[in-house]
Coordinates of C-alpha atoms in Angstrom, one line a residue:
X1 CA -26.3 -22.9 -89.0
X2 CA -26.3 -22.1 -92.7
X3 CA -23.4 -22.5 -94.7
X4 CA -21.8 -19.4 -96.7
X5 CA -20.0 -19.4 -99.4
X6 CA -18.5 -17.1 -101.6
X7 CA -17.0 -17.2 -105.6
X8 CA -13.3 -15.8 -106.5
X9 CA -11.7 -15.4 -109.8
X10 CA -9.8 -18.3 -111.3
X11 CA -6.7 -17.5 -110.4
X12 CA -7.2 -17.7 -106.8
X13 CA -8.3 -20.8 -104.9
X14 CA -12.4 -20.7 -103.3
X15 CA -13.5 -19.6 -100.0
X16 CA -15.3 -21.9 -98.3
X17 CA -16.8 -21.1 -94.7
X18 CA -17.4 -24.3 -91.9
X19 CA -19.7 -26.5 -92.3
X20 CA -21.8 -26.4 -88.9
X21 CA -24.3 -29.7 -87.9
X22 CA -26.2 -27.7 -84.7
X23 CA -27.3 -31.3 -83.7
X24 CA -23.3 -32.1 -82.8
X25 CA -22.9 -28.8 -81.5
X26 CA -25.8 -29.3 -79.0
X27 CA -24.6 -32.3 -78.6
X28 CA -20.8 -31.2 -76.9
X29 CA -22.2 -28.3 -75.2
X30 CA -25.0 -30.9 -73.6
X31 CA -22.6 -33.5 -72.8
X32 CA -18.7 -32.0 -72.4
X33 CA -19.0 -27.8 -72.0
X34 CA -21.9 -27.8 -70.0
X35 CA -22.6 -30.2 -66.2
X36 CA -26.6 -29.8 -66.6
X37 CA -29.2 -28.4 -68.9
X38 CA -30.2 -25.9 -65.9
X39 CA -27.5 -23.8 -67.1
X40 CA -29.7 -23.1 -70.5
X41 CA -31.5 -20.4 -67.9
X42 CA -28.4 -18.5 -66.8
X43 CA -27.8 -17.7 -70.4
X44 CA -30.9 -16.6 -71.0
X45 CA -30.4 -14.0 -67.9
X46 CA -27.0 -13.5 -69.1
X47 CA -28.6 -12.5 -72.3
X48 CA -31.3 -10.1 -71.3
X49 CA -28.8 -8.3 -68.4
X50 CA -26.5 -7.8 -71.1
X51 CA -29.0 -6.4 -73.3
X52 CA -29.7 -4.2 -70.8
X53 CA -26.4 -3.4 -69.5
X54 CA -26.1 -1.8 -73.5
X55 CA -29.5 0.2 -73.0
X56 CA -28.6 1.6 -70.1
X57 CA -25.0 2.9 -71.5
X58 CA -27.1 4.0 -75.0
X59 CA -29.9 5.6 -72.9
X60 CA -28.9 6.2 -69.2
X61 CA -32.9 7.1 -68.8
X62 CA -34.7 4.2 -70.1
X63 CA -36.8 2.5 -68.5
X64 CA -35.3 -1.4 -67.8
X65 CA -37.3 -4.7 -67.0
X66 CA -36.8 -8.1 -67.5
X67 CA -38.6 -10.9 -67.1
X68 CA -39.1 -14.6 -67.2
X69 CA -42.2 -16.8 -67.6
X70 CA -43.0 -20.3 -67.9
X71 CA -46.0 -23.2 -68.9
X72 CA -45.7 -26.3 -69.9
X73 CA -43.5 -27.0 -72.4
X74 CA -42.6 -23.3 -72.6
X75 CA -40.1 -20.5 -71.7
X76 CA -40.3 -17.2 -72.4
X77 CA -38.3 -14.1 -71.1
X78 CA -38.4 -10.0 -71.9
X79 CA -36.4 -7.4 -71.4
X80 CA -36.1 -3.9 -72.6
X81 CA -32.5 -3.6 -73.5
X82 CA -30.6 -2.9 -76.8
X83 CA -32.5 -4.9 -79.2
X84 CA -31.4 -5.5 -82.6
X85 CA -31.3 -4.7 -86.0
X86 CA -32.0 -7.5 -89.0
X87 CA -28.9 -7.3 -89.9
X88 CA -27.4 -7.5 -86.9
X89 CA -30.3 -10.7 -86.1
X90 CA -28.2 -12.6 -89.1
X91 CA -24.6 -11.7 -88.3
X92 CA -24.9 -12.6 -84.4
X93 CA -27.5 -15.2 -84.1
X94 CA -25.7 -17.6 -87.1
X95 CA -22.1 -16.5 -85.9
X96 CA -20.9 -18.9 -83.3
X97 CA -18.8 -16.7 -80.9
X98 CA -20.3 -13.3 -82.6
X99 CA -20.7 -11.5 -80.0
X100 CA -22.8 -8.0 -79.8
X101 CA -20.6 -7.4 -76.6
X102 CA -17.5 -7.1 -78.7
X103 CA -15.6 -4.1 -78.9
X104 CA -15.7 -2.7 -82.1
X105 CA -18.3 -4.2 -83.4
X106 CA -21.1 -1.6 -82.4
X107 CA -19.8 0.9 -80.4
X108 CA -19.8 -0.7 -76.7
X109 CA -16.2 -1.2 -76.4
X110 CA -16.7 1.1 -73.2
X111 CA -18.9 -1.1 -71.7
X112 CA -17.4 -4.5 -72.7
X113 CA -16.3 -5.4 -69.2
X114 CA -19.5 -4.8 -67.8
X115 CA -21.0 -7.8 -70.1
X116 CA -21.7 -11.7 -68.8
X117 CA -21.5 -13.9 -71.8
X118 CA -22.2 -14.1 -74.9
X119 CA -25.3 -13.6 -77.0
X120 CA -25.3 -16.0 -80.1
X121 CA -23.2 -19.0 -78.5
X122 CA -26.0 -17.9 -75.2
X123 CA -28.3 -19.1 -77.3
X124 CA -26.9 -22.3 -78.7
X125 CA -27.1 -23.3 -75.4
X126 CA -31.0 -22.8 -74.2
X127 CA -30.5 -26.1 -77.4
X128 CA -30.2 -28.1 -74.4
X129 CA -33.4 -28.4 -73.6
X130 CA -35.4 -26.7 -76.6
X131 CA -36.7 -27.8 -80.0
X132 CA -37.5 -24.2 -81.4
X133 CA -36.3 -20.8 -80.3
X134 CA -37.9 -17.4 -81.1
X135 CA -35.8 -14.4 -80.9
X136 CA -38.6 -11.1 -81.1
X137 CA -36.1 -7.8 -81.6
X138 CA -36.6 -4.3 -81.4
X139 CA -33.2 -2.2 -81.8
X140 CA -32.9 0.8 -79.6
X141 CA -29.8 2.5 -82.1
X142 CA -32.2 2.3 -84.8
X143 CA -35.6 3.7 -84.1
X144 CA -36.8 3.3 -87.7
X145 CA -35.4 -0.6 -87.8
X146 CA -38.5 -3.2 -88.2
X147 CA -38.9 -5.6 -85.5
X148 CA -37.1 -8.6 -85.8
X149 CA -38.4 -12.2 -86.0
X150 CA -35.7 -14.7 -86.0
X151 CA -36.7 -18.1 -85.8
X152 CA -34.2 -21.3 -85.3
X153 CA -35.2 -25.2 -84.6
X154 CA -32.4 -27.4 -83.7
X155 CA -31.7 -29.7 -87.0
X156 CA -29.7 -26.2 -87.7
X157 CA -32.0 -23.9 -90.1
X158 CA -33.0 -20.9 -89.0
X159 CA -35.0 -18.3 -90.4
X160 CA -35.0 -13.8 -89.8
X161 CA -37.9 -11.7 -91.2
X162 CA -39.3 -8.1 -90.4
X163 CA -42.2 -7.6 -88.7
X164 CA -44.9 -4.7 -88.7
X165 CA -44.1 -1.8 -86.3
X166 CA -47.5 -3.2 -83.6
X167 CA -45.5 -6.7 -83.9
X168 CA -43.0 -5.1 -80.8
X169 CA -43.9 -1.2 -80.2
X170 CA -40.4 -0.5 -77.6
X171 CA -36.9 -1.3 -78.5
X172 CA -36.1 -4.7 -76.4
X173 CA -36.2 -9.0 -77.0
X174 CA -38.1 -11.5 -75.9
X175 CA -36.8 -14.6 -76.0
X176 CA -39.3 -18.0 -76.5
X177 CA -38.7 -21.6 -75.8
X178 CA -40.4 -24.9 -77.2
X179 CA -39.1 -27.8 -74.9
X180 CA -37.7 -30.9 -76.6
X181 CA -39.4 -34.0 -76.1
X182 CA -37.7 -35.4 -73.4
X183 CA -36.7 -31.8 -71.5
X184 CA -40.1 -30.3 -70.2
X185 CA -39.2 -31.2 -66.9
X186 CA -36.7 -28.3 -67.1
X187 CA -39.6 -25.9 -67.9
X188 CA -41.8 -26.4 -65.7
X189 CA -42.1 -23.3 -64.2
X190 CA -40.8 -24.1 -60.4
X191 CA -37.8 -25.5 -61.9
X192 CA -37.3 -22.7 -63.9
X193 CA -38.5 -20.4 -60.8
X194 CA -35.7 -22.3 -58.7
X195 CA -33.1 -22.7 -61.1
X196 CA -33.5 -18.4 -61.7
X197 CA -33.9 -17.6 -58.4
X198 CA -30.7 -19.4 -58.0
X199 CA -28.8 -18.4 -60.6
X200 CA -30.0 -14.6 -60.5
X201 CA -30.7 -14.0 -57.1
X202 CA -27.7 -10.8 -56.9
X203 CA -27.9 -9.9 -60.5
X204 CA -28.1 -5.7 -60.5
X205 CA -31.4 -5.4 -62.0
X206 CA -34.9 -6.2 -60.5
X207 CA -36.2 -9.5 -62.3
X208 CA -39.2 -10.6 -62.6
X209 CA -41.2 -13.9 -62.6
X210 CA -44.6 -15.1 -64.1
X211 CA -46.2 -18.8 -64.0
X212 CA -47.7 -18.7 -67.3
X213 CA -47.1 -17.3 -70.5
X214 CA -45.7 -13.5 -70.9
X215 CA -44.3 -11.3 -73.0
X216 CA -45.6 -10.5 -76.9
X217 CA -47.5 -13.6 -76.8
X218 CA -49.8 -13.1 -74.1
X219 CA -50.6 -11.9 -70.7
X220 CA -49.6 -13.9 -67.2
X221 CA -50.8 -16.7 -65.4
X222 CA -50.4 -15.3 -61.7
X223 CA -48.4 -12.8 -60.2
X224 CA -45.2 -11.9 -61.1
X225 CA -42.7 -12.8 -58.2
X226 CA -39.3 -10.7 -57.2
X227 CA -36.3 -13.2 -58.9
X228 CA -33.8 -10.9 -57.3
X229 CA -32.9 -10.0 -53.5
X230 CA -30.6 -7.6 -53.3
X231 CA -28.5 -5.6 -51.6
X232 CA -26.2 -9.4 -50.7
X233 CA -27.4 -10.3 -47.2
X234 CA -23.0 -10.0 -46.2
X235 CA -23.8 -6.2 -47.9
X236 CA -26.9 -4.7 -45.8
X237 CA -26.7 -2.8 -42.8
X238 CA -28.1 -4.0 -39.4
X239 CA -28.8 -2.4 -36.0
X240 CA -26.6 -5.0 -34.5
X241 CA -23.8 -6.9 -35.1
X242 CA -25.6 -9.7 -33.1
X243 CA -28.6 -8.9 -35.8
X244 CA -26.7 -9.4 -38.4
X245 CA -25.0 -12.4 -37.0
X246 CA -28.0 -13.3 -37.1
X247 CA -28.9 -13.0 -40.6
X248 CA -25.4 -14.5 -41.9
X249 CA -26.4 -17.9 -39.9
X250 CA -29.8 -18.2 -41.6
X251 CA -28.1 -17.3 -44.9
X252 CA -25.7 -20.1 -44.3
X253 CA -29.0 -22.4 -43.5
X254 CA -30.6 -21.8 -46.4
X255 CA -28.1 -21.7 -48.9
X256 CA -25.4 -24.4 -47.4
X257 CA -27.9 -26.4 -44.6
X258 CA -26.2 -25.8 -42.2
X259 CA -25.7 -23.4 -39.2
X260 CA -21.9 -22.0 -38.8
X261 CA -20.5 -21.5 -36.1
X262 CA -19.1 -18.3 -37.1
X263 CA -19.0 -16.2 -40.3
X264 CA -16.0 -14.3 -42.4
X265 CA -16.4 -11.2 -43.6
X266 CA -14.4 -11.4 -47.6
X267 CA -13.7 -7.7 -48.9
X268 CA -11.7 -7.4 -50.8
X269 CA -12.8 -3.9 -52.5
X270 CA -9.4 -3.8 -54.7
X271 CA -10.1 -7.2 -56.4
X272 CA -14.1 -6.3 -56.8
X273 CA -14.2 -9.3 -54.2
X274 CA -17.5 -9.1 -51.5
X275 CA -18.6 -12.1 -49.8
X276 CA -18.4 -14.2 -46.1
X277 CA -17.1 -16.8 -45.1
X278 CA -18.6 -19.7 -43.1
X279 CA -17.5 -21.9 -40.2
X280 CA -18.8 -25.5 -40.4
X281 CA -20.3 -27.1 -37.2
X282 CA -18.5 -30.2 -37.8
X283 CA -15.2 -31.8 -38.2
X284 CA -14.6 -32.2 -41.3
X285 CA -11.2 -34.1 -43.5
X286 CA -8.8 -31.9 -44.9
X287 CA -8.4 -33.9 -47.3
X288 CA -11.8 -32.9 -48.9
X289 CA -12.5 -29.7 -51.2
X290 CA -15.3 -27.8 -49.9
X291 CA -17.4 -26.5 -52.8
X292 CA -17.4 -22.4 -52.5
X293 CA -20.1 -20.6 -54.6
X294 CA -19.3 -17.8 -56.5
X295 CA -21.5 -15.1 -58.1
X296 CA -19.5 -12.8 -61.5
X297 CA -21.2 -9.6 -61.6
X298 CA -24.0 -11.1 -59.6
X299 CA -24.7 -13.8 -62.0
X300 CA -23.6 -17.7 -60.3
X301 CA -20.8 -19.0 -62.1
X302 CA -20.5 -22.6 -59.8
X303 CA -21.6 -23.4 -56.1
X304 CA -18.7 -26.2 -56.7
X305 CA -16.1 -23.7 -56.9
X306 CA -12.5 -25.6 -55.1
X307 CA -9.9 -23.0 -55.9
X308 CA -11.3 -20.1 -55.0
X309 CA -10.0 -20.8 -51.0
X310 CA -6.5 -22.2 -49.9
X311 CA -5.9 -25.7 -49.0
X312 CA -6.2 -25.0 -45.6
X313 CA -9.0 -23.2 -45.3
X314 CA -11.4 -26.7 -45.4
X315 CA -13.4 -25.5 -42.2
X316 CA -15.2 -22.8 -44.0
X317 CA -18.1 -22.5 -47.2
X318 CA -17.8 -19.3 -49.2
X319 CA -20.0 -17.4 -51.0
X320 CA -18.3 -14.0 -53.2
X321 CA -19.6 -12.0 -56.0
X322 CA -16.8 -10.6 -58.1
X323 CA -15.9 -8.8 -61.1
X324 CA -12.5 -9.5 -61.9
X325 CA -11.7 -13.5 -61.6
X326 CA -12.5 -14.8 -65.3
X327 CA -14.5 -17.9 -65.6
X328 CA -13.8 -21.2 -67.9
X329 CA -14.9 -21.9 -71.0
X330 CA -18.6 -23.2 -69.8
X331 CA -18.6 -20.3 -66.8
X332 CA -19.2 -23.3 -64.7
X333 CA -15.8 -22.8 -62.6
X334 CA -13.0 -20.2 -61.9
X335 CA -10.0 -20.0 -64.8
X336 CA -7.2 -20.6 -62.7
X337 CA -4.6 -18.1 -63.4
X338 CA -2.5 -15.4 -61.6
X339 CA -5.6 -13.3 -60.5
X340 CA -7.1 -15.7 -58.8
X341 CA -4.0 -16.7 -57.2
X342 CA -3.4 -13.6 -55.5
X343 CA -7.6 -12.9 -54.4
X344 CA -7.3 -16.7 -53.1
X345 CA -3.9 -15.6 -51.3
X346 CA -5.8 -12.7 -50.0
X347 CA -8.6 -14.3 -49.0
X348 CA -6.8 -16.9 -46.9
X349 CA -5.0 -13.3 -44.9
X350 CA -9.0 -12.8 -44.3
X351 CA -9.4 -15.8 -43.0
X352 CA -5.6 -16.3 -40.4
X353 CA -7.1 -12.5 -39.3
X354 CA -9.9 -14.1 -38.3
X355 CA -8.4 -16.6 -36.0
X356 CA -5.2 -14.1 -34.7
X357 CA -8.7 -12.0 -33.9
X358 CA -10.5 -15.0 -32.4
X359 CA -6.8 -15.9 -30.3
X360 CA -6.4 -12.0 -28.7
X361 CA -9.8 -10.8 -27.8
X362 CA -12.4 -14.1 -27.8
X363 CA -10.6 -16.7 -26.6
X364 CA -13.9 -18.7 -26.0
X365 CA -14.9 -18.2 -29.5
X366 CA -11.9 -19.8 -30.6
X367 CA -11.9 -22.6 -28.5
X368 CA -15.1 -23.0 -29.3
X369 CA -13.6 -23.3 -33.1
X370 CA -10.6 -26.0 -32.5
X371 CA -12.8 -28.6 -30.3
X372 CA -14.3 -29.2 -33.6
X373 CA -11.6 -28.4 -36.5
X374 CA -8.4 -29.4 -33.4
X375 CA -8.0 -32.6 -35.5
X376 CA -7.6 -30.9 -39.6
X377 CA -6.4 -27.8 -38.1
X378 CA -3.2 -30.2 -36.4
X379 CA -3.0 -32.0 -40.0
X380 CA -2.1 -28.4 -41.7
X381 CA 0.0 -26.9 -39.2
X382 CA 2.9 -29.2 -39.4
X383 CA 3.1 -27.8 -43.0
X384 CA 2.1 -24.6 -42.6
X385 CA 4.1 -22.6 -40.7
X386 CA 2.6 -19.1 -40.6
X387 CA -0.8 -21.3 -39.2
X388 CA 1.3 -23.5 -37.0
X389 CA 2.9 -20.1 -35.2
X390 CA -0.6 -18.6 -35.4
X391 CA -2.7 -21.8 -34.2
X392 CA -0.1 -24.0 -31.9
X393 CA -0.6 -22.5 -28.6
X394 CA -4.1 -22.8 -28.6
X395 CA -5.0 -25.9 -30.1
X396 CA -6.1 -28.5 -27.7
X397 CA -4.0 -31.2 -25.8
X398 CA -4.7 -34.1 -23.0
X399 CA -2.2 -33.5 -20.3
X400 CA -1.3 -34.4 -16.5
X401 CA -3.3 -30.9 -15.8
X402 CA -6.0 -32.3 -17.6
X403 CA -7.8 -31.2 -21.4
X404 CA -5.8 -27.3 -22.3
X405 CA -4.3 -25.7 -24.9
X406 CA 0.0 -25.3 -25.0
X407 CA -0.2 -21.6 -23.5
X408 CA -2.1 -22.5 -20.6
X409 CA 0.3 -25.6 -20.6
X410 CA 3.5 -24.1 -20.6
X411 CA 3.1 -21.0 -18.7
X412 CA 3.1 -23.4 -16.2
X413 CA 6.0 -25.9 -17.9
X414 CA 8.8 -24.5 -18.5
X415 CA 9.9 -28.1 -19.8
X416 CA 7.0 -30.6 -21.7
X417 CA 7.7 -34.1 -21.5
X418 CA 5.4 -36.4 -23.5
X419 CA 4.9 -40.0 -23.7
X420 CA 4.4 -41.9 -27.2
X421 CA 1.5 -43.4 -26.2
X422 CA -1.5 -42.9 -25.4
X423 CA -0.9 -46.4 -22.5
X424 CA 1.7 -44.8 -21.0
X425 CA 0.3 -41.5 -20.2
X426 CA -2.7 -42.9 -18.7
X427 CA -0.2 -45.0 -16.1
X428 CA 1.5 -42.0 -15.6
X429 CA -0.1 -39.1 -15.7
X430 CA -2.1 -38.8 -12.1
X431 CA 1.1 -39.5 -10.5
X432 CA 2.7 -36.7 -13.0
X433 CA 0.1 -34.8 -11.5
X434 CA 0.7 -35.3 -8.3
X435 CA 4.5 -34.4 -7.9
X436 CA 4.6 -31.3 -10.2
X437 CA 5.6 -32.9 -13.7
X438 CA 3.9 -32.4 -16.6
X439 CA 3.5 -33.9 -18.8
X440 CA 1.0 -34.4 -22.5
X441 CA -0.1 -37.2 -23.8
X442 CA 1.4 -37.6 -27.8
X443 CA -0.2 -40.4 -28.3
X444 CA -3.1 -39.2 -30.8
X445 CA -3.2 -38.5 -34.4
X446 CA -0.2 -35.2 -35.2
X447 CA 0.6 -34.2 -31.9
X448 CA 3.8 -36.5 -31.2
X449 CA 4.8 -33.5 -34.8
X450 CA 4.0 -30.9 -33.1
X451 CA 5.5 -31.0 -30.2
X452 CA 9.3 -31.7 -32.2
X453 CA 8.1 -28.3 -33.6
X454 CA 7.4 -26.7 -31.1
X455 CA 10.5 -25.4 -30.0
X456 CA 10.5 -23.1 -32.7
X457 CA 8.0 -21.5 -32.1
X458 CA 8.9 -21.2 -28.5
X459 CA 12.7 -21.5 -28.2
X460 CA 12.8 -21.2 -24.6
X461 CA 10.9 -24.1 -24.1
X462 CA 12.6 -27.2 -23.6
X463 CA 10.7 -30.3 -25.2
X464 CA 11.8 -34.2 -23.9
X465 CA 10.2 -37.8 -24.0
X466 CA 9.4 -38.3 -20.7
X467 CA 12.1 -41.4 -19.7
X468 CA 12.3 -43.3 -16.8
X469 CA 14.7 -41.6 -14.8
X470 CA 12.4 -37.7 -15.1
X471 CA 9.8 -39.7 -13.7
X472 CA 11.9 -41.4 -10.5
X473 CA 13.2 -38.1 -9.8
X474 CA 10.5 -36.3 -9.6
X475 CA 9.4 -39.0 -6.6
X476 CA 10.1 -38.6 -3.3
X477 CA 13.2 -40.6 -2.1
X478 CA 12.8 -42.5 0.5
X479 CA 14.8 -42.0 3.9
X480 CA 18.3 -43.5 4.3
X481 CA 17.0 -45.8 7.2
X482 CA 13.9 -47.4 5.9
X483 CA 15.6 -48.2 2.7
X484 CA 18.9 -49.6 4.7
X485 CA 15.9 -51.7 6.7
X486 CA 14.3 -53.3 3.6
X487 CA 17.8 -54.1 1.4
X488 CA 16.8 -57.4 1.4
X489 CA 13.5 -57.4 0.2
X490 CA 14.5 -55.5 -2.3
X491 CA 18.1 -57.2 -3.2
X492 CA 15.3 -60.3 -2.9
X493 CA 13.1 -58.0 -6.1
X494 CA 16.3 -57.3 -8.1
X495 CA 16.8 -61.1 -8.1
X496 CA 13.4 -61.6 -9.8
X497 CA 13.1 -59.6 -12.0
X498 CA 16.6 -59.5 -13.5
X499 CA 15.6 -61.8 -16.4
X500 CA 13.0 -59.3 -17.2
X501 CA 15.6 -56.9 -17.7
X502 CA 14.2 -54.4 -15.0
X503 CA 15.1 -52.4 -12.2
X504 CA 13.9 -51.6 -9.2
X505 CA 13.8 -48.9 -6.7
X506 CA 12.0 -47.9 -3.7
X507 CA 9.9 -44.3 -3.5
X508 CA 7.0 -43.0 -2.2
X509 CA 5.1 -41.2 -3.9
X510 CA 0.8 -40.0 -4.4
X511 CA -1.5 -41.4 -4.8
X512 CA -1.0 -43.7 -2.5
X513 CA -3.5 -46.3 -3.7
X514 CA -1.4 -47.3 -6.7
X515 CA 1.6 -50.3 -4.9
X516 CA 3.8 -50.5 -8.1
X517 CA 4.9 -48.7 -11.2
X518 CA 6.6 -50.0 -13.7
X519 CA 8.4 -47.2 -16.4
X520 CA 10.3 -47.7 -19.3
X521 CA 11.5 -45.5 -22.2
X522 CA 12.2 -45.4 -25.7
X523 CA 16.4 -46.6 -24.9
X524 CA 14.9 -49.4 -22.0
X525 CA 12.9 -50.5 -24.7
X526 CA 15.7 -50.6 -27.7
X527 CA 17.7 -52.3 -25.0
X528 CA 15.3 -55.3 -24.3
X529 CA 14.9 -55.9 -28.3
X530 CA 18.8 -56.5 -28.2
X531 CA 19.4 -58.9 -25.4
X532 CA 16.1 -61.3 -27.0
X533 CA 18.1 -60.8 -30.6
X534 CA 21.4 -61.6 -28.0
X535 CA 19.1 -64.5 -27.0
X536 CA 18.2 -66.0 -30.4
X537 CA 21.7 -65.1 -32.2
X538 CA 23.9 -67.7 -33.5
X539 CA 27.6 -67.0 -32.8
X540 CA 28.9 -64.7 -34.8
X541 CA 25.5 -62.5 -34.0
X542 CA 25.8 -62.6 -30.1
X543 CA 29.8 -61.2 -30.8
X544 CA 27.9 -58.0 -32.6
X545 CA 25.4 -57.6 -30.7
X546 CA 27.3 -58.1 -26.9
X547 CA 29.7 -55.1 -28.8
X548 CA 26.6 -53.0 -28.8
X549 CA 25.7 -53.0 -25.3
X550 CA 25.7 -49.6 -23.9
X551 CA 24.9 -47.8 -20.9
X552 CA 21.1 -47.7 -21.6
X553 CA 19.1 -47.3 -18.6
X554 CA 16.8 -50.3 -18.4
X555 CA 13.2 -50.3 -17.3
X556 CA 12.0 -50.1 -13.7
X557 CA 9.1 -51.4 -10.9
X558 CA 8.9 -48.7 -8.7
X559 CA 7.9 -49.4 -5.4
X560 CA 5.3 -47.1 -3.2
X561 CA 6.6 -47.2 0.1
X562 CA 3.1 -45.5 1.0
X563 CA 1.0 -48.5 0.3
X564 CA -0.2 -50.7 2.8
X565 CA 0.4 -53.6 0.3
X566 CA 4.3 -52.9 0.2
X567 CA 5.1 -52.8 3.0
X568 CA 3.0 -56.2 4.0
X569 CA 5.1 -57.5 1.5
X570 CA 8.4 -56.1 2.5
X571 CA 7.5 -57.7 5.9
X572 CA 7.0 -61.2 4.4
X573 CA 9.5 -63.7 6.1
X574 CA 9.5 -66.4 3.6
X575 CA 11.5 -65.5 0.6
X576 CA 9.9 -67.6 -2.0
X577 CA 6.3 -65.8 -1.1
X578 CA 8.1 -62.4 -1.2
X579 CA 9.6 -63.2 -5.2
X580 CA 6.2 -64.3 -6.2
X581 CA 4.6 -61.6 -4.9
X582 CA 7.2 -59.3 -6.6
X583 CA 6.7 -61.2 -9.4
X584 CA 3.0 -60.3 -9.2
X585 CA 3.5 -56.3 -8.1
X586 CA 5.6 -56.6 -11.9
X587 CA 3.0 -57.8 -13.8
X588 CA 0.0 -56.3 -12.8
X589 CA 1.9 -52.7 -13.5
X590 CA 3.2 -54.4 -16.4
X591 CA -1.2 -54.6 -17.8
X592 CA -1.8 -51.3 -15.8
X593 CA 0.4 -49.5 -18.2
X594 CA -1.1 -52.2 -21.2
X595 CA 2.3 -52.5 -22.9
X596 CA 2.7 -55.8 -25.5
X597 CA 3.4 -58.6 -23.3
X598 CA 6.7 -60.6 -24.3
X599 CA 6.3 -64.4 -24.4
X600 CA 8.9 -64.8 -20.9
X601 CA 6.5 -61.6 -19.7
X602 CA 3.5 -64.1 -20.0
X603 CA 5.3 -66.9 -18.4
X604 CA 6.5 -64.4 -15.5
X605 CA 2.5 -63.7 -14.8
X606 CA 1.8 -67.7 -15.4
X607 CA 4.0 -68.8 -12.2
X608 CA 3.6 -65.6 -9.9
X609 CA -0.2 -66.3 -10.7
X610 CA -0.4 -70.4 -9.4
X611 CA 2.4 -69.5 -6.5
X612 CA 0.0 -67.2 -5.2
X613 CA -2.8 -69.9 -5.6
X614 CA -0.9 -72.4 -4.3
X615 CA 0.6 -71.0 -1.4
X616 CA -3.4 -69.8 -0.4
X617 CA -4.7 -72.9 -0.7
X618 CA -1.0 -74.5 1.1
X619 CA -1.8 -71.9 3.8
X620 CA -6.0 -73.3 4.0
X621 CA -4.8 -76.7 4.3
X622 CA -2.3 -76.4 7.5
X623 CA -5.1 -73.9 8.9
X624 CA -7.6 -77.4 8.1
X625 CA -4.7 -79.7 9.8
X626 CA -4.4 -77.7 13.0
X627 CA -8.4 -78.2 13.4

């Protein structure tokens, strides 16, 4: 840029304007303000759109035209906009931050809110890819003014000169960029067209692209192709809701590369926001902040806006057009202010309303959604009371009656029992189901936390961790006469398992194929740990730990009286063999529960296995001796 200075009287210090190093400014723009050189196409489109918007404010009947073209190393954009005079070219194109859209400069205050950017800084951004920028413009405000050429190079110099009247007959502006060395890839026609479609597909004016040269500098090298695609797909009429869903799904596939599970309208007329949110078809982490696509007055602002929706709405990708939200300085993201906060909350309410509508009237679609995103929803519902109340009844859990929602499960069970480990659940589930005991597997991530919160949503429900007593009470008791007849057997069994801290009870339960069931709960495990610590403690700690002994229940080995093997073992005449068989039953039940084995348990398993082998081989030897 050129500098200017003014002289003053001897009594006053001289006033000087800042010197600006354009090369340094371009480096600042390209490496710090803008994320990519691709934004130069957006700046060209913004300037053209703002120019024709100003022209329409001046003359509503004026013909509107924006033409973009590209050839090797050269990009041209022509508009029938407001244009500039020579004085305006000097003022607006040579002063950073000065804009023809500022109220008071040129009487455009009434249309200020319709503009997208600033003409001066927009052209400077084009130096990211250009070594030379040529602007040919004619003012619509002053029909008598001659056409003007503004020619600038990336060394910071520019010239302004008036042209003959026939250089540009109609008001408007043509901007011609010559690529700088190393930036030619950004001016390839296919690249320019793709960027123009990406940025400008929703702009309010028809924009065409021609491969080759156009405008005042020559004729196009091909047929013009439309860049804009209006109205936005979410605003188009469709014959049926199904046809609209298909069209939105195709739009999502083209835009984001996936076919959505569903689409959610995001319509906030008061906030000037229209768009749609697409539900991801694959699970995603709640910690992943999706990038949403935001258009500002039709111009693409960013496709990486991560502050548009609440964090809990991680399962959607949104695309919107807005005329109220503020862009950041680079116009590549949204400024996080009170307006955006209010819009974010309102958009979150739309997503919640969609979930509530599915829950109320389309449970099959809700089930399809939760089958994919239940883990993420569970994670967030622990900390979001509103989401918890909305989604908890519908979230799937593994239960003793199969996978189902809490809504279905609690319809049959007013008391909810749960296990903290998957192994414990898998052992008890078939038995609980056979005897009408409702059990939920809370061994998976987040499930125990959510079940603990269930009474806050459903105060009528009782939620308790499954304990040995609750299971035992549900199993059928054995007739008193039968239990008395088996008293010697039960006594032997209890004696053998006393060292393991395990009681033995006799019940009749289904399925018949299960001979024994090992049950314990948290209190029983704590008691075993206390006993183990007591055995290894010195006299001082032994006294303290002994004083802590309470009435906590111990683990239980529940023998199934319906099982034929149990009946045969209970009838064995050999007490030693009976004890070994009981130890084997204990070991098998313990292994089925997949609990960690203590050293004492491993010792018992080895002893029982070897004892059975010895008995089997001894019996074989005795039979051979008789022969």
